[in-house]
Amino acid sequence: MDLQSRLEALIGPSLDAMGYDLVRVQLQGNQRLTLQIMADRKDGAAMGVEDCVGISRSLSALLDVEDPISGAYTLEVSSPGVDRPLTRAKDFVQWAGFEVKLESAQPIEGRKRFRGRLVGLDDADAVRLVVETGEVAIPLADVRGAKLVLTDELIRATIKDQEGLRTDD
């Protein structure tokens, strides 16, 4: 198992027990390593500074005991933000209808980078996007990276979510 998978397996259950979903684990840097943890509240409420502090304290203790990363690193805990990365199958369902940027590991119709409206995830586990040339399907397993594009529509929807007013119709 690679380090990324080991970190996800170590951190995910702890976050789950605390009432959070793991969005992304990313180890960045060469000289000075940073372990970035992105989490969402399971109850759908907005992440606050107190959430990040609680997660950081809990994970710091866990990581000190397990010691999965050799050498020094900085732990950074954050919310995914408005223009969040889409990392899980449920993200591609939840955020259907919004504009996304996506990079595929394999060329699809001669290209690897796409920007368009997210249709969702189909029964074959392919991410469906409407781009300038029509609709494309990118196998979820081939998605190298995807994130929401910051638009006025996304900001309005996020504000409604935080107020508890968003509906899925």
GROMACS .gro file of C-alpha atoms in nm:
model
  169
    1MET     CA    1   0.000   0.000   0.000
    2ASP     CA    2   0.141   0.341  -0.094
    3LEU     CA    3   0.177   0.625   0.158
    4GLN     CA    4  -0.129   0.810   0.027
    5SER     CA    5  -0.351   0.504   0.078
    6ARG     CA    6  -0.200   0.435   0.421
    7LEU     CA    7  -0.269   0.792   0.531
    8GLU     CA    8  -0.629   0.776   0.406
    9ALA     CA    9  -0.683   0.442   0.585
   10LEU     CA   10  -0.536   0.584   0.906
   11ILE     CA   11  -0.713   0.922   0.903
   12GLY     CA   12  -1.052   0.832   0.753
   13PRO     CA   13  -1.192   0.625   1.043
   14SER     CA   14  -1.086   0.885   1.301
   15LEU     CA   15  -1.258   1.164   1.110
   16ASP     CA   16  -1.565   0.946   1.065
   17ALA     CA   17  -1.585   0.885   1.440
   18MET     CA   18  -1.561   1.260   1.499
   19GLY     CA   19  -1.851   1.332   1.260
   20TYR     CA   20  -1.652   1.434   0.953
   21ASP     CA   21  -1.597   1.301   0.601
   22LEU     CA   22  -1.247   1.287   0.460
   23VAL     CA   23  -1.239   1.482   0.134
   24ARG     CA   24  -0.869   1.466   0.051
   25VAL     CA   25  -0.530   1.379   0.196
   26GLN     CA   26  -0.235   1.531   0.015
   27LEU     CA   27   0.134   1.530   0.105
   28GLN     CA   28   0.305   1.826  -0.065
   29GLY     CA   29   0.652   1.971  -0.089
   30ASN     CA   30   1.009   1.851  -0.118
   31GLN     CA   31   1.219   2.033   0.141
   32ARG     CA   32   0.936   2.117   0.381
   33LEU     CA   33   0.657   1.863   0.371
   34THR     CA   34   0.297   1.965   0.436
   35LEU     CA   35   0.027   1.707   0.508
   36GLN     CA   36  -0.298   1.865   0.393
   37ILE     CA   37  -0.624   1.718   0.523
   38MET     CA   38  -0.956   1.841   0.383
   39ALA     CA   39  -1.271   1.745   0.567
   40ASP     CA   40  -1.646   1.811   0.557
   41ARG     CA   41  -1.895   1.796   0.839
   42LYS     CA   42  -2.127   1.495   0.807
   43ASP     CA   43  -2.422   1.708   0.919
   44GLY     CA   44  -2.375   1.938   0.619
   45ALA     CA   45  -2.305   2.247   0.831
   46ALA     CA   46  -2.024   2.480   0.730
   47MET     CA   47  -1.678   2.399   0.864
   48GLY     CA   48  -1.549   2.652   1.113
   49VAL     CA   49  -1.210   2.723   1.262
   50GLU     CA   50  -1.308   2.526   1.573
   51ASP     CA   51  -1.375   2.220   1.356
   52CYS     CA   52  -1.029   2.244   1.199
   53VAL     CA   53  -0.863   2.293   1.539
   54GLY     CA   54  -1.040   1.987   1.684
   55ILE     CA   55  -0.947   1.773   1.386
   56SER     CA   56  -0.588   1.896   1.396
   57ARG     CA   57  -0.547   1.811   1.766
   58SER     CA   58  -0.697   1.467   1.726
   59LEU     CA   59  -0.502   1.380   1.412
   60SER     CA   60  -0.176   1.518   1.552
   61ALA     CA   61  -0.199   1.272   1.841
   62LEU     CA   62  -0.286   0.985   1.607
   63LEU     CA   63  -0.006   1.069   1.362
   64ASP     CA   64   0.246   1.104   1.646
   65VAL     CA   65   0.163   0.753   1.766
   66GLU     CA   66   0.143   0.586   1.423
   67ASP     CA   67   0.430   0.789   1.269
   68PRO     CA   68   0.350   0.710   0.901
   69ILE     CA   69   0.566   0.992   0.759
   70SER     CA   70   0.940   0.986   0.811
   71GLY     CA   71   1.089   1.325   0.896
   72ALA     CA   72   0.933   1.656   0.985
   73TYR     CA   73   0.615   1.789   0.826
   74THR     CA   74   0.346   2.048   0.886
   75LEU     CA   75  -0.013   1.936   0.939
   76GLU     CA   76  -0.269   2.157   0.767
   77VAL     CA   77  -0.642   2.096   0.821
   78SER     CA   78  -0.902   2.282   0.615
   79SER     CA   79  -1.246   2.273   0.466
   80PRO     CA   80  -1.267   2.210   0.092
   81GLY     CA   81  -1.392   2.564   0.030
   82VAL     CA   82  -1.648   2.679  -0.223
   83ASP     CA   83  -1.448   2.571  -0.530
   84ARG     CA   84  -1.386   2.232  -0.371
   85PRO     CA   85  -1.204   1.937  -0.518
   86LEU     CA   86  -1.428   1.650  -0.625
   87THR     CA   87  -1.260   1.336  -0.498
   88ARG     CA   88  -1.535   1.085  -0.419
   89ALA     CA   89  -1.810   0.930  -0.630
   90LYS     CA   90  -2.074   1.103  -0.418
   91ASP     CA   91  -1.918   1.444  -0.497
   92PHE     CA   92  -1.994   1.397  -0.867
   93VAL     CA   93  -2.357   1.323  -0.782
   94GLN     CA   94  -2.400   1.596  -0.520
   95TRP     CA   95  -2.253   1.873  -0.734
   96ALA     CA   96  -2.425   1.785  -1.064
   97GLY     CA   97  -2.538   2.094  -1.250
   98PHE     CA   98  -2.232   2.304  -1.161
   99GLU     CA   99  -1.930   2.393  -1.370
  100VAL     CA  100  -1.616   2.184  -1.314
  101LYS     CA  101  -1.259   2.150  -1.434
  102LEU     CA  102  -1.146   1.792  -1.474
  103GLU     CA  103  -0.824   1.621  -1.577
  104SER     CA  104  -0.822   1.264  -1.701
  105ALA     CA  105  -0.530   1.023  -1.673
  106GLN     CA  106  -0.612   0.891  -2.021
  107PRO     CA  107  -0.708   1.094  -2.329
  108ILE     CA  108  -1.082   1.104  -2.399
  109GLU     CA  109  -1.169   1.216  -2.752
  110GLY     CA  110  -0.809   1.330  -2.791
  111ARG     CA  111  -0.779   1.540  -2.477
  112LYS     CA  112  -0.714   1.511  -2.105
  113ARG     CA  113  -0.842   1.846  -1.971
  114PHE     CA  114  -1.208   1.940  -1.966
  115ARG     CA  115  -1.420   2.226  -1.843
  116GLY     CA  116  -1.796   2.203  -1.850
  117ARG     CA  117  -2.123   2.147  -1.669
  118LEU     CA  118  -2.126   1.835  -1.453
  119VAL     CA  119  -2.413   1.604  -1.544
  120GLY     CA  120  -2.326   1.350  -1.274
  121LEU     CA  121  -2.209   0.993  -1.244
  122ASP     CA  122  -2.369   0.728  -1.463
  123ASP     CA  123  -2.437   0.360  -1.390
  124ALA     CA  124  -2.101   0.263  -1.543
  125ASP     CA  125  -1.914   0.487  -1.293
  126ALA     CA  126  -1.829   0.743  -1.558
  127VAL     CA  127  -1.833   1.115  -1.487
  128ARG     CA  128  -2.051   1.288  -1.744
  129LEU     CA  129  -1.980   1.646  -1.851
  130VAL     CA  130  -2.134   1.877  -2.106
  131VAL     CA  131  -1.845   2.058  -2.274
  132GLU     CA  132  -1.833   2.292  -2.575
  133THR     CA  133  -1.833   1.996  -2.817
  134GLY     CA  134  -2.114   1.800  -2.651
  135GLU     CA  135  -2.132   1.544  -2.373
  136VAL     CA  136  -1.833   1.334  -2.266
  137ALA     CA  137  -1.798   1.042  -2.025
  138ILE     CA  138  -1.477   1.002  -1.827
  139PRO     CA  139  -1.435   0.682  -1.626
  140LEU     CA  140  -1.420   0.772  -1.257
  141ALA     CA  141  -1.109   0.557  -1.219
  142ASP     CA  142  -0.934   0.777  -1.480
  143VAL     CA  143  -1.011   1.109  -1.309
  144ARG     CA  144  -0.674   1.251  -1.205
  145GLY     CA  145  -0.824   1.568  -1.057
  146ALA     CA  146  -1.151   1.756  -1.057
  147LYS     CA  147  -1.279   2.068  -0.887
  148LEU     CA  148  -1.572   2.302  -0.894
  149VAL     CA  149  -1.526   2.631  -1.077
  150LEU     CA  150  -1.602   2.939  -0.871
  151THR     CA  151  -1.910   3.096  -1.031
  152ASP     CA  152  -2.187   3.324  -0.908
  153GLU     CA  153  -2.423   3.026  -0.932
  154LEU     CA  154  -2.199   2.815  -0.706
  155ILE     CA  155  -2.164   3.097  -0.454
  156ARG     CA  156  -2.542   3.142  -0.439
  157ALA     CA  157  -2.596   2.766  -0.393
  158THR     CA  158  -2.331   2.751  -0.119
  159ILE     CA  159  -2.493   3.041   0.068
  160LYS     CA  160  -2.832   2.868   0.041
  161ASP     CA  161  -2.675   2.542   0.168
  162GLN     CA  162  -2.535   2.719   0.472
  163GLU     CA  163  -2.874   2.875   0.538
  164GLY     CA  164  -3.044   2.537   0.493
  165LEU     CA  165  -3.248   2.662   0.199
  166ARG     CA  166  -3.103   2.465  -0.096
  167THR     CA  167  -3.333   2.213  -0.257
  168ASP     CA  168  -3.236   1.950  -0.511
  169ASP     CA  169  -3.510   2.031  -0.764
   0.00000   0.00000   0.00000
